[in-house]
Coordinates of C-alpha atoms and ligand atoms in Angstrom, one line a residue:
M171 CA 25.6 37.2 -4.6
A172 CA 26.4 40.3 -6.6
N173 CA 29.1 42.3 -4.9
E174 CA 29.6 46.0 -4.6
A175 CA 32.9 46.6 -6.3
I176 CA 35.9 47.9 -4.4
P177 CA 36.7 51.6 -5.1
N178 CA 39.1 52.4 -7.8
L179 CA 42.6 53.1 -6.4
T180 CA 44.5 55.9 -8.2
A181 CA 47.1 56.9 -5.7
F182 CA 49.5 54.3 -4.2
D183 CA 51.4 56.3 -1.6
E184 CA 51.3 55.0 2.0
A185 CA 48.6 57.5 3.1
A186 CA 46.3 56.5 0.3
L187 CA 46.9 52.8 0.9
E188 CA 46.3 53.2 4.6
K189 CA 43.0 55.0 4.0
A190 CA 41.8 52.5 1.4
F191 CA 42.7 49.4 3.4
T192 CA 41.3 50.8 6.7
A193 CA 38.0 51.5 5.0
L194 CA 37.9 47.9 3.8
E195 CA 38.8 46.5 7.2
A196 CA 36.0 48.5 8.8
Q197 CA 33.6 47.2 6.1
A198 CA 34.7 43.6 6.8
R199 CA 34.1 44.1 10.6
S200 CA 30.6 45.5 10.1
D201 CA 29.7 42.8 7.6
A202 CA 30.8 40.1 10.0
A203 CA 28.5 41.5 12.6
S204 CA 25.5 41.8 10.3
L205 CA 25.8 38.9 7.9
E206 CA 25.3 35.2 8.3
K207 CA 28.3 33.1 8.0
E208 CA 27.9 31.8 4.4
P209 CA 26.9 35.2 2.8
F210 CA 29.9 36.7 4.6
R211 CA 32.2 34.0 3.2
L212 CA 30.8 34.6 -0.3
K213 CA 31.2 38.3 -0.2
W214 CA 34.7 38.4 1.2
L215 CA 36.4 35.1 0.4
G216 CA 34.3 33.8 -2.5
R217 CA 36.6 32.4 -5.2
K218 CA 35.3 34.3 -8.2
Q219 CA 33.6 37.4 -6.9
G220 CA 34.9 37.8 -3.4
L221 CA 36.1 41.3 -2.4
L222 CA 39.6 39.9 -1.5
N223 CA 39.8 38.5 -5.0
E224 CA 39.0 41.9 -6.4
V225 CA 41.6 43.6 -4.3
S226 CA 44.3 41.2 -5.4
D227 CA 43.0 41.5 -9.0
Q228 CA 42.7 45.2 -9.2
W229 CA 44.8 46.9 -6.5
L230 CA 47.7 44.5 -6.4
K231 CA 47.9 44.3 -10.2
A232 CA 47.6 48.1 -10.7
A233 CA 50.2 48.9 -8.1
P234 CA 53.4 50.4 -9.5
P235 CA 56.5 48.2 -8.7
E236 CA 57.6 50.3 -5.7
A237 CA 54.1 50.0 -4.0
K238 CA 53.7 46.3 -4.7
K239 CA 55.3 45.2 -1.4
S240 CA 53.2 47.4 0.7
V241 CA 49.9 46.5 -1.1
G242 CA 50.9 42.9 -0.8
Q243 CA 51.4 43.1 3.0
R244 CA 48.2 45.0 3.5
F245 CA 46.4 42.5 1.4
K246 CA 47.7 39.7 3.5
T247 CA 46.6 41.4 6.7
L248 CA 43.1 42.1 5.3
K249 CA 42.8 38.5 4.2
E250 CA 43.8 37.2 7.7
L251 CA 41.3 39.6 9.2
A252 CA 38.5 38.4 6.9
E253 CA 39.3 34.7 7.6
G254 CA 39.3 35.4 11.4
L255 CA 36.0 37.3 11.1
L256 CA 34.4 34.4 9.2
E257 CA 34.7 32.3 12.4
Q258 CA 32.8 34.9 14.3
A259 CA 30.2 35.9 11.7
S260 CA 26.7 35.7 13.2
G261 CA 25.5 32.1 12.9
A262 CA 29.2 31.2 13.1
G263 CA 28.3 28.7 15.9
P264 CA 26.2 28.2 18.9
T265 CA 26.9 30.0 22.1
D266 CA 27.1 28.3 25.5
A267 CA 23.6 29.6 26.3
S268 CA 22.1 28.4 23.0
L269 CA 23.7 25.0 23.5
K270 CA 22.2 24.6 26.9
A271 CA 18.7 25.6 25.7
E272 CA 18.9 22.9 23.0
A273 CA 20.5 20.2 25.0
I274 CA 18.8 16.8 25.2
D275 CA 19.4 14.2 27.8
I276 CA 20.4 11.2 25.7
T277 CA 20.2 9.0 28.7
L278 CA 16.4 9.3 28.8
P279 CA 14.4 6.5 27.2
G280 CA 13.3 7.4 23.7
T281 CA 9.7 7.7 22.4
Q282 CA 8.6 4.2 21.6
R283 CA 6.8 3.8 18.2
L284 CA 4.7 0.7 17.8
T285 CA 5.4 -1.3 14.7
G286 CA 2.4 -1.7 12.4
A287 CA 1.3 -5.3 11.7
E288 CA -1.1 -6.9 9.3
H289 CA -4.6 -7.4 10.6
P290 CA -5.4 -11.2 10.9
I291 CA -8.0 -10.9 8.1
T292 CA -5.5 -9.2 5.8
R293 CA -2.8 -11.7 6.8
T294 CA -5.1 -14.7 6.1
M295 CA -6.3 -13.2 2.8
N296 CA -2.7 -12.7 1.7
E297 CA -1.8 -16.3 2.7
I298 CA -4.6 -17.7 0.7
V299 CA -3.7 -15.5 -2.3
A300 CA -0.1 -16.6 -2.0
V301 CA -1.0 -20.3 -2.2
F302 CA -2.8 -19.7 -5.6
A303 CA -0.2 -17.2 -6.8
A304 CA 2.3 -20.0 -6.5
L305 CA 0.1 -22.0 -8.9
G306 CA 0.2 -19.3 -11.5
Y307 CA -3.0 -17.4 -10.5
S308 CA -3.1 -13.7 -10.8
V309 CA -5.1 -11.4 -8.5
G310 CA -8.2 -9.4 -9.4
V311 CA -10.6 -7.1 -7.5
G312 CA -14.0 -5.6 -8.2
P313 CA -16.4 -3.1 -6.7
E314 CA -18.2 -3.6 -3.4
V315 CA -21.2 -1.6 -4.6
E316 CA -22.4 -3.8 -7.4
T317 CA -25.3 -4.0 -9.8
D318 CA -28.0 -6.6 -9.6
F319 CA -26.8 -7.8 -13.0
Y320 CA -23.2 -8.7 -11.9
N321 CA -24.2 -9.9 -8.4
F322 CA -27.1 -12.0 -9.5
E323 CA -28.4 -12.0 -13.1
C324 CA -25.2 -13.0 -15.0
M325 CA -24.4 -15.5 -12.2
N326 CA -27.6 -17.3 -13.2
F327 CA -29.8 -16.4 -10.2
P328 CA -33.4 -16.7 -11.3
P329 CA -35.6 -13.5 -10.8
G330 CA -37.4 -14.8 -7.7
H331 CA -34.4 -16.3 -6.0
P332 CA -34.4 -15.7 -2.2
A333 CA -31.0 -14.1 -2.2
R334 CA -32.4 -11.2 -4.2
D335 CA -34.7 -10.4 -1.4
T336 CA -33.8 -7.4 0.8
Q337 CA -34.2 -9.9 3.7
D338 CA -30.7 -11.2 2.7
T339 CA -29.2 -8.5 0.6
L340 CA -28.4 -4.9 1.5
V341 CA -29.6 -2.7 -1.3
V342 CA -28.8 0.9 -2.1
A343 CA -31.8 3.2 -1.6
N344 CA -33.9 4.9 -4.3
Q345 CA -33.0 2.5 -7.2
E346 CA -36.6 1.6 -8.0
R347 CA -36.8 3.8 -11.2
K348 CA -33.9 1.9 -12.7
P349 CA -34.3 -1.4 -14.6
L350 CA -33.7 -4.3 -12.2
R351 CA -30.3 -5.2 -13.7
D352 CA -28.9 -1.7 -13.0
R353 CA -30.0 -1.4 -9.4
L354 CA -27.2 -1.0 -7.0
L355 CA -26.6 -3.2 -4.0
L356 CA -23.7 -4.3 -1.7
R357 CA -22.3 -7.4 -3.2
T358 CA -23.2 -10.5 -1.3
H359 CA -20.2 -12.5 -2.7
T360 CA -17.1 -12.0 -4.7
S361 CA -18.5 -14.1 -7.6
P362 CA -19.5 -11.0 -9.7
V363 CA -15.8 -10.4 -10.3
Q364 CA -15.7 -13.8 -12.2
M365 CA -17.8 -12.1 -14.8
R366 CA -16.0 -8.8 -14.7
T367 CA -12.8 -10.7 -15.3
M368 CA -14.1 -12.8 -18.2
E369 CA -15.5 -9.7 -19.9
Q370 CA -12.1 -8.2 -19.8
Q371 CA -10.0 -11.1 -21.1
P372 CA -10.5 -14.2 -23.2
P373 CA -9.6 -17.6 -21.8
P374 CA -7.3 -18.9 -20.4
V375 CA -8.1 -17.4 -17.0
R376 CA -6.6 -18.2 -13.6
I377 CA -7.5 -15.6 -11.0
V378 CA -8.1 -15.2 -7.3
I379 CA -10.2 -12.4 -6.0
P380 CA -10.0 -11.3 -2.4
G381 CA -12.6 -8.9 -1.2
K382 CA -15.2 -7.6 1.3
V383 CA -18.8 -8.8 1.0
H384 CA -22.1 -7.8 2.8
R385 CA -25.2 -9.7 3.9
N386 CA -28.2 -8.7 5.8
D387 CA -27.4 -11.2 8.6
A388 CA -27.7 -10.9 12.3
A389 CA -24.3 -10.9 14.0
D390 CA -23.5 -13.8 16.3
A391 CA -20.3 -15.6 17.4
T392 CA -19.7 -16.9 13.8
H393 CA -21.6 -14.5 11.6
S394 CA -21.0 -10.9 10.7
P395 CA -22.9 -8.8 8.2
I396 CA -19.6 -7.7 6.7
F397 CA -17.0 -10.4 6.0
H398 CA -14.4 -11.4 3.4
Q399 CA -14.1 -14.0 0.7
V400 CA -11.5 -15.2 -1.7
E401 CA -13.0 -16.2 -5.0
G402 CA -11.1 -18.4 -7.5
L403 CA -11.8 -18.9 -11.2
C404 CA -9.9 -21.1 -13.7
V405 CA -11.0 -21.4 -17.3
D406 CA -9.1 -23.2 -20.1
T407 CA -9.5 -26.0 -22.5
N408 CA -10.1 -29.4 -20.8
I409 CA -10.5 -28.2 -17.3
T410 CA -12.2 -31.0 -15.3
F411 CA -13.6 -31.7 -11.9
S412 CA -10.4 -33.6 -11.1
D413 CA -8.5 -30.3 -11.6
L414 CA -10.8 -28.7 -9.2
K415 CA -10.4 -31.4 -6.6
G416 CA -6.6 -31.5 -7.0
T417 CA -6.3 -27.7 -6.8
L418 CA -8.4 -27.3 -3.7
D419 CA -6.9 -30.4 -2.0
H420 CA -3.4 -28.9 -2.5
A421 CA -4.6 -25.4 -1.3
M422 CA -6.1 -26.8 1.9
K423 CA -2.9 -28.7 2.7
A424 CA -0.9 -25.6 2.0
L425 CA -3.1 -23.6 4.4
F426 CA -3.7 -26.1 7.2
G427 CA -0.8 -28.6 7.0
S428 CA 0.0 -31.5 4.8
S429 CA -1.9 -34.1 7.0
V430 CA -5.2 -32.4 6.2
K431 CA -7.7 -34.4 4.1
T432 CA -10.5 -33.0 1.9
R433 CA -13.8 -34.4 0.8
F434 CA -16.4 -33.1 -1.6
F435 CA -20.1 -33.1 -1.0
P436 CA -22.8 -32.5 -3.6
S437 CA -24.2 -29.0 -3.2
F438 CA -26.0 -26.3 -5.2
F439 CA -25.0 -22.8 -6.5
P440 CA -26.8 -21.2 -9.5
F441 CA -23.5 -20.5 -11.2
T442 CA -21.8 -23.9 -11.0
E443 CA -22.9 -27.3 -12.2
P444 CA -22.1 -29.7 -10.6
S445 CA -21.5 -27.9 -7.3
A446 CA -19.8 -29.1 -4.2
D447 CA -19.1 -28.1 -0.6
V448 CA -15.6 -28.9 0.5
Q449 CA -14.9 -30.3 3.9
I450 CA -11.5 -30.7 5.5
S451 CA -10.6 -33.2 8.2
C452 CA -10.9 -31.5 11.6
I453 CA -7.7 -29.7 12.3
F454 CA -8.4 -29.8 16.1
C455 CA -8.9 -33.5 16.6
G456 CA -7.3 -34.8 13.4
G457 CA -10.7 -36.4 12.4
K458 CA -11.4 -38.4 15.5
G459 CA -14.4 -36.2 16.4
C460 CA -14.5 -33.3 18.9
R461 CA -16.7 -30.3 20.0
K462 CA -15.4 -28.1 17.2
C463 CA -16.4 -30.5 14.4
K464 CA -19.5 -31.6 16.3
D465 CA -18.1 -35.1 16.5
S466 CA -18.1 -35.6 12.8
G467 CA -14.4 -35.3 12.2
W468 CA -15.0 -32.9 9.3
I469 CA -15.3 -29.1 9.0
E470 CA -17.1 -27.5 6.0
L471 CA -15.0 -24.8 4.5
L472 CA -15.9 -23.6 1.0
G473 CA -18.1 -23.8 -2.0
C474 CA -17.1 -24.7 -5.5
G475 CA -18.1 -26.3 -8.8
M476 CA -17.7 -26.4 -12.5
V477 CA -18.7 -23.1 -14.2
D478 CA -22.3 -23.3 -15.4
P479 CA -22.6 -23.0 -19.2
A480 CA -25.2 -20.3 -18.6
V481 CA -22.5 -18.2 -17.0
F482 CA -20.2 -18.7 -20.0
A483 CA -23.1 -17.6 -22.3
F484 CA -23.2 -14.2 -20.5
A485 CA -19.4 -13.9 -20.8
A486 CA -19.6 -14.8 -24.5
E487 CA -21.7 -11.7 -25.1
K488 CA -18.5 -9.6 -24.7
Q489 CA -15.8 -12.3 -25.3
P490 CA -17.0 -14.9 -27.8
A491 CA -14.1 -17.2 -26.9
Y492 CA -16.1 -18.3 -23.8
D493 CA -17.8 -21.0 -25.8
A494 CA -19.0 -23.7 -23.5
K495 CA -18.4 -26.3 -26.3
K496 CA -14.7 -25.4 -26.4
I497 CA -13.7 -24.4 -22.9
S498 CA -14.6 -25.4 -19.4
G499 CA -13.7 -24.1 -15.9
F500 CA -14.1 -24.3 -12.2
A501 CA -14.8 -21.7 -9.5
F502 CA -14.6 -21.7 -5.8
G503 CA -15.3 -19.2 -3.0
M504 CA -14.1 -19.3 0.7
G505 CA -14.8 -17.2 3.7
V506 CA -11.7 -15.6 5.1
E507 CA -12.9 -15.0 8.7
R508 CA -13.8 -18.7 9.1
I509 CA -10.4 -19.7 7.9
A510 CA -8.6 -17.1 10.1
M511 CA -10.7 -18.2 13.1
M512 CA -9.7 -21.8 12.6
K513 CA -6.0 -21.0 11.9
Y514 CA -5.6 -18.7 14.9
G515 CA -8.1 -20.3 17.3
I516 CA -10.4 -17.3 17.4
S517 CA -13.9 -18.1 18.9
E518 CA -15.7 -14.8 18.3
I519 CA -15.9 -13.3 14.8
G520 CA -16.6 -9.9 16.4
S521 CA -13.1 -9.7 17.9
L522 CA -11.8 -9.4 14.4
F523 CA -13.8 -6.1 13.9
A524 CA -13.7 -4.6 17.4
G525 CA -10.4 -2.9 16.9
D526 CA -9.2 -3.8 20.4
M527 CA -5.4 -3.5 20.5
R528 CA -5.1 -6.2 23.2
F529 CA -6.6 -8.7 20.8
L530 CA -4.9 -7.4 17.6
G531 CA -1.5 -7.0 19.3
Q532 CA -1.3 -10.7 19.5
F533 CA -0.8 -10.9 15.8
A534 CA 1.9 -8.3 15.6
Ligands
LIG747 N1 -20.3 -17.3 -4.0 C1 -20.6 -18.5 -3.2 C2 -21.0 -18.0 -1.8 O1 -20.8 -16.9 -1.5 C3 -19.3 -19.3 -3.1 C4 -18.9 -20.0 -4.4 C5 -18.0 -19.4 -5.2 C6 -19.5 -21.2 -4.7 C7 -17.7 -20.0 -6.4 C8 -19.1 -21.8 -5.9 C9 -18.2 -21.2 -6.8 O2 -21.5 -18.8 -1.0

């Protein structure tokens, strides 16, 4: 803060000194009443530009030898006054009344803030991803609003395939003027991200893709039109069906416990050949047969297969290294809700989406 300078002192007789110091004292008192504590301190006691500094610098120094003692004493008195006033400067401290107004009763219970927790779907998705991350897989994502090309065409779905019908797939309105491949829809699986990944990078690829998918299904105890999948894709030289079996067998044991067994049944997906459905031994009865596994001892959990050469052919349009003669790969896809329901004993898929804190709080 820039300071007004102190007046120049020319006469050093007692009367002149008395007048000059009295004026400064009055100034200090009025400053203490009008200034906040810190500005007051700066103005009067500041080390470089404080008024007291000026007094000692100019008046004390300029004083003739016979006046030095008097100026020194008056200076000391003024300094003590300023220091005393600093304590009282406005804002110097709370008054009794202001303290009472602000008082809090520290014996009252505090405001309780609930700790956030992962939603069981998020938690399950993270658990699945972590199993594959430990095997060296990286994580990828893709858009939920997808084109017909990525959701179906490049994944080798023929033009008239039933999944392309609006009976099964939720499509974006007013797309009819576009060529079929560019029409937008809500992705029905996470498999389109296989192609988006391969277009971005040459092999080798090891990736897991967690995400939300949509199907025009009626909701019931185990179906929801919105659900989640974790997709997996592994492409390298010499990847075989044994690698697929070993990887998924390990993943199921990591997720459900080391005593779980897996078995592979022939199945069909347009984008894998051969394709398989993976079943695990029933985690409720240990394989003996119960209501949950419909007395079969097995529970079907995911789809998988060896990447179809037709899919590699689409990828090779952007990344020629996807040459089905030189590389091979496997893919798999699993439903997250189904796995979460099994792991946590949830019987209604809808409770995962209802947002009822009495349900969700159990997972906190
Ligand atoms: N996309 C398939 C589905 O949604 C699952 C799957 C993924 C099957 C990858 C094989 C390979 O049913």
